[in-house]
């Protein structure tokens, strides 16, 4: 089965989707790590869109809801080194990893810990560990490599596969792990270019070192399933094999992540790898906002900085070459919240920022700093014609509003000026909740919310498709 990637989706959506998809998979899978199969679907038989979502936290290591683990912590160390050093400086990455490992992160792979704690130089530590112990094809170098896959994608196939092998070799002396990273990098490169990574698989396998090719071909074959794995999914082969299998069979990012977490075992890592791939294919707007809005964490041994969605978004763009500074929101008119439909309110950015704390906020624009509200969801909706995923975002937003209302919460929808994006969601909500036609819904909102703007025709067309 081939995917049908949206050729019109902007590259920036895919780049953000890859980095944030990996972090989301990590945080979503963390509470289920080392558990038996089927736990995720047993606990969440249907989508959980109300105040409590599938980002439930807990597990053996007591994660906070939405908190990412070592997979993303190491990815952030790698990402910031790539940016600050202008490329892959292995000695620098290794030093950052060592400092992190010395800070005793709650979660760290056994092989990674042994190599980083060996006090040997970066260029021999992993190789010596492999020579002494063998068995070094864990998934610990694959789980963190998405930032490098983004950074080197524009440099082409050979460069990105080479960088993958080098970053893997820092902690994983077994070249099998490096070949897995190389395959992953190339599949991400193809996806970021708008191609179908499943179609690219045979050509990618031909570039795997010959002595490793057959084993990789087995787990990446169209008929391979995770129950055919010959190792636990802490090993690199079934990790990438399971991610590709889920990409093949899941219709969207949510389904891909459900499929892999339901395999049990090393759920955070397999979901991080699958989330990176699926995010590159389906884009940031294809990841449910109830997950992207809460993913967060800090990196032990580095600083007290807490990374949230906007930070990851900015980092992803920088890895793809953007030099734009972090976004700071200008002041707005501060339109006070007004109830437009039953329990659904509207405001502009500053009106929402200073609104009562019991509102569940749906932000349709960037906000700079986060609000104080316990529920704040960020939908990826730009006010232009580049919304290739508009229908998916709109249905994600409407479904969440419905669930939050069912939980008894007042919902406050806002964008920057409270006009176009806010107006679209309010109109769509009237269609959904009251069965109004597009024209009737527009009329109803216009009477209750005088700031409604109808300039964006792609929004009006999308409104007509809501049912
Ligand atoms: Mg982990």
mmCIF file with all atom_site columns, N, CA and C in Angstrom, residues 28-84:
data_model
loop_
_atom_site.group_PDB
_atom_site.id
_atom_site.type_symbol
_atom_site.label_atom_id
_atom_site.label_alt_id
_atom_site.label_comp_id
_atom_site.label_asym_id
_atom_site.label_entity_id
_atom_site.label_seq_id
_atom_site.pdbx_PDB_ins_code
_atom_site.Cartn_x
_atom_site.Cartn_y
_atom_site.Cartn_z
_atom_site.occupancy
_atom_site.B_iso_or_equiv
_atom_site.pdbx_formal_charge
_atom_site.auth_seq_id
_atom_site.auth_comp_id
_atom_site.auth_asym_id
_atom_site.auth_atom_id
_atom_site.pdbx_PDB_model_num
ATOM 1   N N  . UNK A 1 28 ? 3.748   10.173 24.368 1.00 0.00 ? 28 UNK A N  1
ATOM 2   C CA . UNK A 1 28 ? 2.527   9.365  24.355 1.00 0.00 ? 28 UNK A CA 1
ATOM 3   C C  . UNK A 1 28 ? 2.826   7.908  24.742 1.00 0.00 ? 28 UNK A C  1
ATOM 4   N N  . UNK A 1 29 ? 4.010   7.439  24.314 1.00 0.00 ? 29 UNK A N  1
ATOM 5   C CA . UNK A 1 29 ? 4.356   6.043  24.591 1.00 0.00 ? 29 UNK A CA 1
ATOM 6   C C  . UNK A 1 29 ? 4.958   5.821  25.968 1.00 0.00 ? 29 UNK A C  1
ATOM 7   N N  . UNK A 1 30 ? 5.506   6.889  26.565 1.00 0.00 ? 30 UNK A N  1
ATOM 8   C CA . UNK A 1 30 ? 6.263   6.737  27.813 1.00 0.00 ? 30 UNK A CA 1
ATOM 9   C C  . UNK A 1 30 ? 5.507   6.016  28.936 1.00 0.00 ? 30 UNK A C  1
ATOM 10  N N  . UNK A 1 31 ? 4.238   6.339  29.189 1.00 0.00 ? 31 UNK A N  1
ATOM 11  C CA . UNK A 1 31 ? 3.553   5.661  30.301 1.00 0.00 ? 31 UNK A CA 1
ATOM 12  C C  . UNK A 1 31 ? 3.370   4.158  30.071 1.00 0.00 ? 31 UNK A C  1
ATOM 13  N N  . UNK A 1 32 ? 3.516   3.709  28.835 1.00 0.00 ? 32 UNK A N  1
ATOM 14  C CA . UNK A 1 32 ? 3.265   2.305  28.504 1.00 0.00 ? 32 UNK A CA 1
ATOM 15  C C  . UNK A 1 32 ? 4.552   1.515  28.305 1.00 0.00 ? 32 UNK A C  1
ATOM 16  N N  . UNK A 1 33 ? 5.697   2.153  28.589 1.00 0.00 ? 33 UNK A N  1
ATOM 17  C CA . UNK A 1 33 ? 6.983   1.510  28.353 1.00 0.00 ? 33 UNK A CA 1
ATOM 18  C C  . UNK A 1 33 ? 7.100   0.225  29.169 1.00 0.00 ? 33 UNK A C  1
ATOM 19  N N  . UNK A 1 34 ? 7.614   -0.819 28.547 1.00 0.00 ? 34 UNK A N  1
ATOM 20  C CA . UNK A 1 34 ? 7.838   -2.135 29.148 1.00 0.00 ? 34 UNK A CA 1
ATOM 21  C C  . UNK A 1 34 ? 6.539   -2.878 29.465 1.00 0.00 ? 34 UNK A C  1
ATOM 22  N N  . UNK A 1 35 ? 5.394   -2.337 29.047 1.00 0.00 ? 35 UNK A N  1
ATOM 23  C CA . UNK A 1 35 ? 4.129   -3.015 29.306 1.00 0.00 ? 35 UNK A CA 1
ATOM 24  C C  . UNK A 1 35 ? 3.815   -4.047 28.234 1.00 0.00 ? 35 UNK A C  1
ATOM 25  N N  . UNK A 1 36 ? 2.759   -4.840 28.489 1.00 0.00 ? 36 UNK A N  1
ATOM 26  C CA . UNK A 1 36 ? 2.342   -5.847 27.502 1.00 0.00 ? 36 UNK A CA 1
ATOM 27  C C  . UNK A 1 36 ? 1.613   -5.183 26.327 1.00 0.00 ? 36 UNK A C  1
ATOM 28  N N  . UNK A 1 37 ? 1.388   -5.934 25.254 1.00 0.00 ? 37 UNK A N  1
ATOM 29  C CA . UNK A 1 37 ? 0.667   -5.373 24.104 1.00 0.00 ? 37 UNK A CA 1
ATOM 30  C C  . UNK A 1 37 ? -0.775  -5.002 24.461 1.00 0.00 ? 37 UNK A C  1
ATOM 31  N N  . UNK A 1 38 ? -1.321  -4.069 23.707 1.00 0.00 ? 38 UNK A N  1
ATOM 32  C CA . UNK A 1 38 ? -2.749  -3.764 23.787 1.00 0.00 ? 38 UNK A CA 1
ATOM 33  C C  . UNK A 1 38 ? -3.163  -2.798 24.883 1.00 0.00 ? 38 UNK A C  1
ATOM 34  N N  . UNK A 1 39 ? -2.205  -2.321 25.701 1.00 0.00 ? 39 UNK A N  1
ATOM 35  C CA . UNK A 1 39 ? -2.576  -1.489 26.849 1.00 0.00 ? 39 UNK A CA 1
ATOM 36  C C  . UNK A 1 39 ? -3.163  -0.140 26.440 1.00 0.00 ? 39 UNK A C  1
ATOM 37  N N  . UNK A 1 40 ? -2.623  0.430  25.379 1.00 0.00 ? 40 UNK A N  1
ATOM 38  C CA . UNK A 1 40 ? -3.081  1.764  24.975 1.00 0.00 ? 40 UNK A CA 1
ATOM 39  C C  . UNK A 1 40 ? -4.555  1.716  24.563 1.00 0.00 ? 40 UNK A C  1
ATOM 40  N N  . UNK A 1 41 ? -4.892  0.769  23.696 1.00 0.00 ? 41 UNK A N  1
ATOM 41  C CA . UNK A 1 41 ? -6.279  0.685  23.222 1.00 0.00 ? 41 UNK A CA 1
ATOM 42  C C  . UNK A 1 41 ? -7.229  0.189  24.301 1.00 0.00 ? 41 UNK A C  1
ATOM 43  N N  . UNK A 1 42 ? -6.694  -0.584 25.263 1.00 0.00 ? 42 UNK A N  1
ATOM 44  C CA . UNK A 1 42 ? -7.550  -1.017 26.367 1.00 0.00 ? 42 UNK A CA 1
ATOM 45  C C  . UNK A 1 42 ? -7.944  0.195  27.215 1.00 0.00 ? 42 UNK A C  1
ATOM 46  N N  . UNK A 1 43 ? -6.990  1.108  27.416 1.00 0.00 ? 43 UNK A N  1
ATOM 47  C CA . UNK A 1 43 ? -7.261  2.281  28.238 1.00 0.00 ? 43 UNK A CA 1
ATOM 48  C C  . UNK A 1 43 ? -7.999  3.373  27.455 1.00 0.00 ? 43 UNK A C  1
ATOM 49  N N  . UNK A 1 44 ? -7.689  3.466  26.156 1.00 0.00 ? 44 UNK A N  1
ATOM 50  C CA . UNK A 1 44 ? -8.314  4.502  25.310 1.00 0.00 ? 44 UNK A CA 1
ATOM 51  C C  . UNK A 1 44 ? -8.931  3.860  24.071 1.00 0.00 ? 44 UNK A C  1
ATOM 52  N N  . UNK A 1 45 ? -10.087 3.191  24.253 1.00 0.00 ? 45 UNK A N  1
ATOM 53  C CA . UNK A 1 45 ? -10.693 2.520  23.091 1.00 0.00 ? 45 UNK A CA 1
ATOM 54  C C  . UNK A 1 45 ? -11.100 3.505  21.991 1.00 0.00 ? 45 UNK A C  1
ATOM 55  N N  . UNK A 1 46 ? -11.417 4.742  22.386 1.00 0.00 ? 46 UNK A N  1
ATOM 56  C CA . UNK A 1 46 ? -11.707 5.783  21.388 1.00 0.00 ? 46 UNK A CA 1
ATOM 57  C C  . UNK A 1 46 ? -10.891 7.023  21.746 1.00 0.00 ? 46 UNK A C  1
ATOM 58  N N  . UNK A 1 47 ? -10.831 7.972  20.804 1.00 0.00 ? 47 UNK A N  1
ATOM 59  C CA . UNK A 1 47 ? -10.056 9.191  21.016 1.00 0.00 ? 47 UNK A CA 1
ATOM 60  C C  . UNK A 1 47 ? -10.523 9.908  22.284 1.00 0.00 ? 47 UNK A C  1
ATOM 61  N N  . UNK A 1 48 ? -9.576  10.355 23.109 1.00 0.00 ? 48 UNK A N  1
ATOM 62  C CA . UNK A 1 48 ? -9.891  11.060 24.365 1.00 0.00 ? 48 UNK A CA 1
ATOM 63  C C  . UNK A 1 48 ? -9.602  12.542 24.174 1.00 0.00 ? 48 UNK A C  1
ATOM 64  N N  . UNK A 1 49 ? -10.634 13.306 23.872 1.00 0.00 ? 49 UNK A N  1
ATOM 65  C CA . UNK A 1 49 ? -10.456 14.707 23.466 1.00 0.00 ? 49 UNK A CA 1
ATOM 66  C C  . UNK A 1 49 ? -10.878 15.717 24.514 1.00 0.00 ? 49 UNK A C  1
ATOM 67  N N  . UNK A 1 50 ? -11.404 15.253 25.646 1.00 0.00 ? 50 UNK A N  1
ATOM 68  C CA . UNK A 1 50 ? -11.860 16.190 26.675 1.00 0.00 ? 50 UNK A CA 1
ATOM 69  C C  . UNK A 1 50 ? -10.679 16.726 27.471 1.00 0.00 ? 50 UNK A C  1
ATOM 70  N N  . UNK A 1 51 ? -10.943 17.108 28.718 1.00 0.00 ? 51 UNK A N  1
ATOM 71  C CA . UNK A 1 51 ? -9.883  17.663 29.563 1.00 0.00 ? 51 UNK A CA 1
ATOM 72  C C  . UNK A 1 51 ? -8.773  16.620 29.751 1.00 0.00 ? 51 UNK A C  1
ATOM 73  N N  . UNK A 1 52 ? -9.154  15.363 29.973 1.00 0.00 ? 52 UNK A N  1
ATOM 74  C CA . UNK A 1 52 ? -8.179  14.281 30.088 1.00 0.00 ? 52 UNK A CA 1
ATOM 75  C C  . UNK A 1 52 ? -7.979  13.656 28.708 1.00 0.00 ? 52 UNK A C  1
ATOM 76  N N  . UNK A 1 53 ? -6.741  13.571 28.265 1.00 0.00 ? 53 UNK A N  1
ATOM 77  C CA . UNK A 1 53 ? -6.475  12.977 26.954 1.00 0.00 ? 53 UNK A CA 1
ATOM 78  C C  . UNK A 1 53 ? -5.592  11.739 27.122 1.00 0.00 ? 53 UNK A C  1
ATOM 79  N N  . UNK A 1 54 ? -5.188  11.179 25.993 1.00 0.00 ? 54 UNK A N  1
ATOM 80  C CA . UNK A 1 54 ? -4.301  10.008 26.027 1.00 0.00 ? 54 UNK A CA 1
ATOM 81  C C  . UNK A 1 54 ? -2.912  10.372 26.544 1.00 0.00 ? 54 UNK A C  1
ATOM 82  N N  . UNK A 1 55 ? -2.587  11.649 26.608 1.00 0.00 ? 55 UNK A N  1
ATOM 83  C CA . UNK A 1 55 ? -1.315  12.077 27.209 1.00 0.00 ? 55 UNK A CA 1
ATOM 84  C C  . UNK A 1 55 ? -1.490  12.000 28.721 1.00 0.00 ? 55 UNK A C  1
ATOM 85  N N  . UNK A 1 56 ? -1.404  10.759 29.237 1.00 0.00 ? 56 UNK A N  1
ATOM 86  C CA . UNK A 1 56 ? -1.871  10.521 30.598 1.00 0.00 ? 56 UNK A CA 1
ATOM 87  C C  . UNK A 1 56 ? -0.756  10.541 31.634 1.00 0.00 ? 56 UNK A C  1
ATOM 88  N N  . UNK A 1 57 ? 0.494   10.475 31.196 1.00 0.00 ? 57 UNK A N  1
ATOM 89  C CA . UNK A 1 57 ? 1.579   10.447 32.169 1.00 0.00 ? 57 UNK A CA 1
ATOM 90  C C  . UNK A 1 57 ? 1.576   9.156  32.968 1.00 0.00 ? 57 UNK A C  1
ATOM 91  N N  . UNK A 1 58 ? 2.489   9.066  33.932 1.00 0.00 ? 58 UNK A N  1
ATOM 92  C CA . UNK A 1 58 ? 2.556   7.879  34.775 1.00 0.00 ? 58 UNK A CA 1
ATOM 93  C C  . UNK A 1 58 ? 3.607   6.905  34.273 1.00 0.00 ? 58 UNK A C  1
ATOM 94  N N  . UNK A 1 59 ? 3.326   5.617  34.394 1.00 0.00 ? 59 UNK A N  1
ATOM 95  C CA . UNK A 1 59 ? 4.301   4.598  34.020 1.00 0.00 ? 59 UNK A CA 1
ATOM 96  C C  . UNK A 1 59 ? 5.314   4.391  35.125 1.00 0.00 ? 59 UNK A C  1
ATOM 97  N N  . UNK A 1 60 ? 6.252   3.487  34.871 1.00 0.00 ? 60 UNK A N  1
ATOM 98  C CA . UNK A 1 60 ? 7.217   3.107  35.894 1.00 0.00 ? 60 UNK A CA 1
ATOM 99  C C  . UNK A 1 60 ? 8.062   4.300  36.341 1.00 0.00 ? 60 UNK A C  1
ATOM 100 N N  . UNK A 1 61 ? 8.250   5.269  35.476 1.00 0.00 ? 61 UNK A N  1
ATOM 101 C CA . UNK A 1 61 ? 9.126   6.398  35.811 1.00 0.00 ? 61 UNK A CA 1
ATOM 102 C C  . UNK A 1 61 ? 8.341   7.669  36.155 1.00 0.00 ? 61 UNK A C  1
ATOM 103 N N  . UNK A 1 62 ? 7.017   7.531  36.332 1.00 0.00 ? 62 UNK A N  1
ATOM 104 C CA . UNK A 1 62 ? 6.184   8.652  36.819 1.00 0.00 ? 62 UNK A CA 1
ATOM 105 C C  . UNK A 1 62 ? 6.309   9.898  35.966 1.00 0.00 ? 62 UNK A C  1
ATOM 106 N N  . UNK A 1 63 ? 6.106   9.762  34.680 1.00 0.00 ? 63 UNK A N  1
ATOM 107 C CA . UNK A 1 63 ? 6.157   10.920 33.793 1.00 0.00 ? 63 UNK A CA 1
ATOM 108 C C  . UNK A 1 63 ? 4.947   11.816 34.017 1.00 0.00 ? 63 UNK A C  1
ATOM 109 N N  . UNK A 1 64 ? 5.147   13.128 33.855 1.00 0.00 ? 64 UNK A N  1
ATOM 110 C CA . UNK A 1 64 ? 4.008   14.051 33.850 1.00 0.00 ? 64 UNK A CA 1
ATOM 111 C C  . UNK A 1 64 ? 3.273   13.881 32.526 1.00 0.00 ? 64 UNK A C  1
ATOM 112 N N  . UNK A 1 65 ? 1.963   14.174 32.483 1.00 0.00 ? 65 UNK A N  1
ATOM 113 C CA . UNK A 1 65 ? 1.259   14.098 31.199 1.00 0.00 ? 65 UNK A CA 1
ATOM 114 C C  . UNK A 1 65 ? 1.933   14.987 30.153 1.00 0.00 ? 65 UNK A C  1
ATOM 115 N N  . UNK A 1 66 ? 2.282   14.384 29.006 1.00 0.00 ? 66 UNK A N  1
ATOM 116 C CA . UNK A 1 66 ? 2.913   15.148 27.928 1.00 0.00 ? 66 UNK A CA 1
ATOM 117 C C  . UNK A 1 66 ? 4.425   15.263 28.037 1.00 0.00 ? 66 UNK A C  1
ATOM 118 N N  . UNK A 1 67 ? 4.997   14.758 29.111 1.00 0.00 ? 67 UNK A N  1
ATOM 119 C CA . UNK A 1 67 ? 6.444   14.913 29.302 1.00 0.00 ? 67 UNK A CA 1
ATOM 120 C C  . UNK A 1 67 ? 7.219   13.928 28.423 1.00 0.00 ? 67 UNK A C  1
ATOM 121 N N  . UNK A 1 68 ? 8.204   14.437 27.701 1.00 0.00 ? 68 UNK A N  1
ATOM 122 C CA . UNK A 1 68 ? 9.018   13.557 26.867 1.00 0.00 ? 68 UNK A CA 1
ATOM 123 C C  . UNK A 1 68 ? 10.181  12.969 27.666 1.00 0.00 ? 68 UNK A C  1
ATOM 124 N N  . UNK A 1 69 ? 10.830  11.947 27.117 1.00 0.00 ? 69 UNK A N  1
ATOM 125 C CA . UNK A 1 69 ? 11.826  11.173 27.864 1.00 0.00 ? 69 UNK A CA 1
ATOM 126 C C  . UNK A 1 69 ? 13.207  11.328 27.217 1.00 0.00 ? 69 UNK A C  1
ATOM 127 N N  . UNK A 1 70 ? 14.089  10.393 27.503 1.00 0.00 ? 70 UNK A N  1
ATOM 128 C CA . UNK A 1 70 ? 15.473  10.478 27.012 1.00 0.00 ? 70 UNK A CA 1
ATOM 129 C C  . UNK A 1 70 ? 15.566  10.556 25.490 1.00 0.00 ? 70 UNK A C  1
ATOM 130 N N  . UNK A 1 71 ? 14.598  9.961  24.805 1.00 0.00 ? 71 UNK A N  1
ATOM 131 C CA . UNK A 1 71 ? 14.637  10.001 23.337 1.00 0.00 ? 71 UNK A CA 1
ATOM 132 C C  . UNK A 1 71 ? 14.693  11.440 22.853 1.00 0.00 ? 71 UNK A C  1
ATOM 133 N N  . UNK A 1 72 ? 13.771  12.252 23.364 1.00 0.00 ? 72 UNK A N  1
ATOM 134 C CA . UNK A 1 72 ? 13.700  13.656 22.944 1.00 0.00 ? 72 UNK A CA 1
ATOM 135 C C  . UNK A 1 72 ? 14.777  14.490 23.622 1.00 0.00 ? 72 UNK A C  1
ATOM 136 N N  . UNK A 1 73 ? 15.123  14.142 24.849 1.00 0.00 ? 73 UNK A N  1
ATOM 137 C CA . UNK A 1 73 ? 16.212  14.873 25.515 1.00 0.00 ? 73 UNK A CA 1
ATOM 138 C C  . UNK A 1 73 ? 17.494  14.774 24.686 1.00 0.00 ? 73 UNK A C  1
ATOM 139 N N  . UNK A 1 74 ? 17.821  13.567 24.247 1.00 0.00 ? 74 UNK A N  1
ATOM 140 C CA . UNK A 1 74 ? 19.036  13.398 23.435 1.00 0.00 ? 74 UNK A CA 1
ATOM 141 C C  . UNK A 1 74 ? 18.876  14.054 22.063 1.00 0.00 ? 74 UNK A C  1
ATOM 142 N N  . UNK A 1 75 ? 17.667  13.999 21.513 1.00 0.00 ? 75 UNK A N  1
ATOM 143 C CA . UNK A 1 75 ? 17.418  14.656 20.214 1.00 0.00 ? 75 UNK A CA 1
ATOM 144 C C  . UNK A 1 75 ? 17.657  16.162 20.332 1.00 0.00 ? 75 UNK A C  1
ATOM 145 N N  . UNK A 1 76 ? 17.263  16.745 21.458 1.00 0.00 ? 76 UNK A N  1
ATOM 146 C CA . UNK A 1 76 ? 17.452  18.185 21.647 1.00 0.00 ? 76 UNK A CA 1
ATOM 147 C C  . UNK A 1 76 ? 18.930  18.522 21.816 1.00 0.00 ? 76 UNK A C  1
ATOM 148 N N  . UNK A 1 77 ? 19.678  17.646 22.491 1.00 0.00 ? 77 UNK A N  1
ATOM 149 C CA . UNK A 1 77 ? 21.121  17.865 22.618 1.00 0.00 ? 77 UNK A CA 1
ATOM 150 C C  . UNK A 1 77 ? 21.778  17.826 21.243 1.00 0.00 ? 77 UNK A C  1
ATOM 151 N N  . UNK A 1 78 ? 21.385  16.844 20.448 1.00 0.00 ? 78 UNK A N  1
ATOM 152 C CA . UNK A 1 78 ? 21.915  16.730 19.087 1.00 0.00 ? 78 UNK A CA 1
ATOM 153 C C  . UNK A 1 78 ? 21.511  17.947 18.253 1.00 0.00 ? 78 UNK A C  1
ATOM 154 N N  . UNK A 1 79 ? 20.260  18.344 18.345 1.00 0.00 ? 79 UNK A N  1
ATOM 155 C CA . UNK A 1 79 ? 19.747  19.458 17.529 1.00 0.00 ? 79 UNK A CA 1
ATOM 156 C C  . UNK A 1 79 ? 20.484  20.755 17.840 1.00 0.00 ? 79 UNK A C  1
ATOM 157 N N  . UNK A 1 80 ? 20.656  21.049 19.105 1.00 0.00 ? 80 UNK A N  1
ATOM 158 C CA . UNK A 1 80 ? 21.288  22.320 19.449 1.00 0.00 ? 80 UNK A CA 1
ATOM 159 C C  . UNK A 1 80 ? 22.768  22.303 19.079 1.00 0.00 ? 80 UNK A C  1
ATOM 160 N N  . UNK A 1 81 ? 23.397  21.144 19.153 1.00 0.00 ? 81 UNK A N  1
ATOM 161 C CA . UNK A 1 81 ? 24.781  21.059 18.694 1.00 0.00 ? 81 UNK A CA 1
ATOM 162 C C  . UNK A 1 81 ? 24.860  21.303 17.183 1.00 0.00 ? 81 UNK A C  1
ATOM 163 N N  . UNK A 1 82 ? 23.962  20.689 16.433 1.00 0.00 ? 82 UNK A N  1
ATOM 164 C CA . UNK A 1 82 ? 23.953  20.868 14.967 1.00 0.00 ? 82 UNK A CA 1
ATOM 165 C C  . UNK A 1 82 ? 23.835  22.345 14.606 1.00 0.00 ? 82 UNK A C  1
ATOM 166 N N  . UNK A 1 83 ? 22.990  23.052 15.343 1.00 0.00 ? 83 UNK A N  1
ATOM 167 C CA . UNK A 1 83 ? 22.772  24.471 15.034 1.00 0.00 ? 83 UNK A CA 1
ATOM 168 C C  . UNK A 1 83 ? 23.955  25.323 15.486 1.00 0.00 ? 83 UNK A C  1
ATOM 169 N N  . UNK A 1 84 ? 24.426  25.069 16.708 1.00 0.00 ? 84 UNK A N  1
ATOM 170 C CA . UNK A 1 84 ? 25.483  25.935 17.243 1.00 0.00 ? 84 UNK A CA 1
ATOM 171 C C  . UNK A 1 84 ? 26.832  25.655 16.588 1.00 0.00 ? 84 UNK A C  1
#
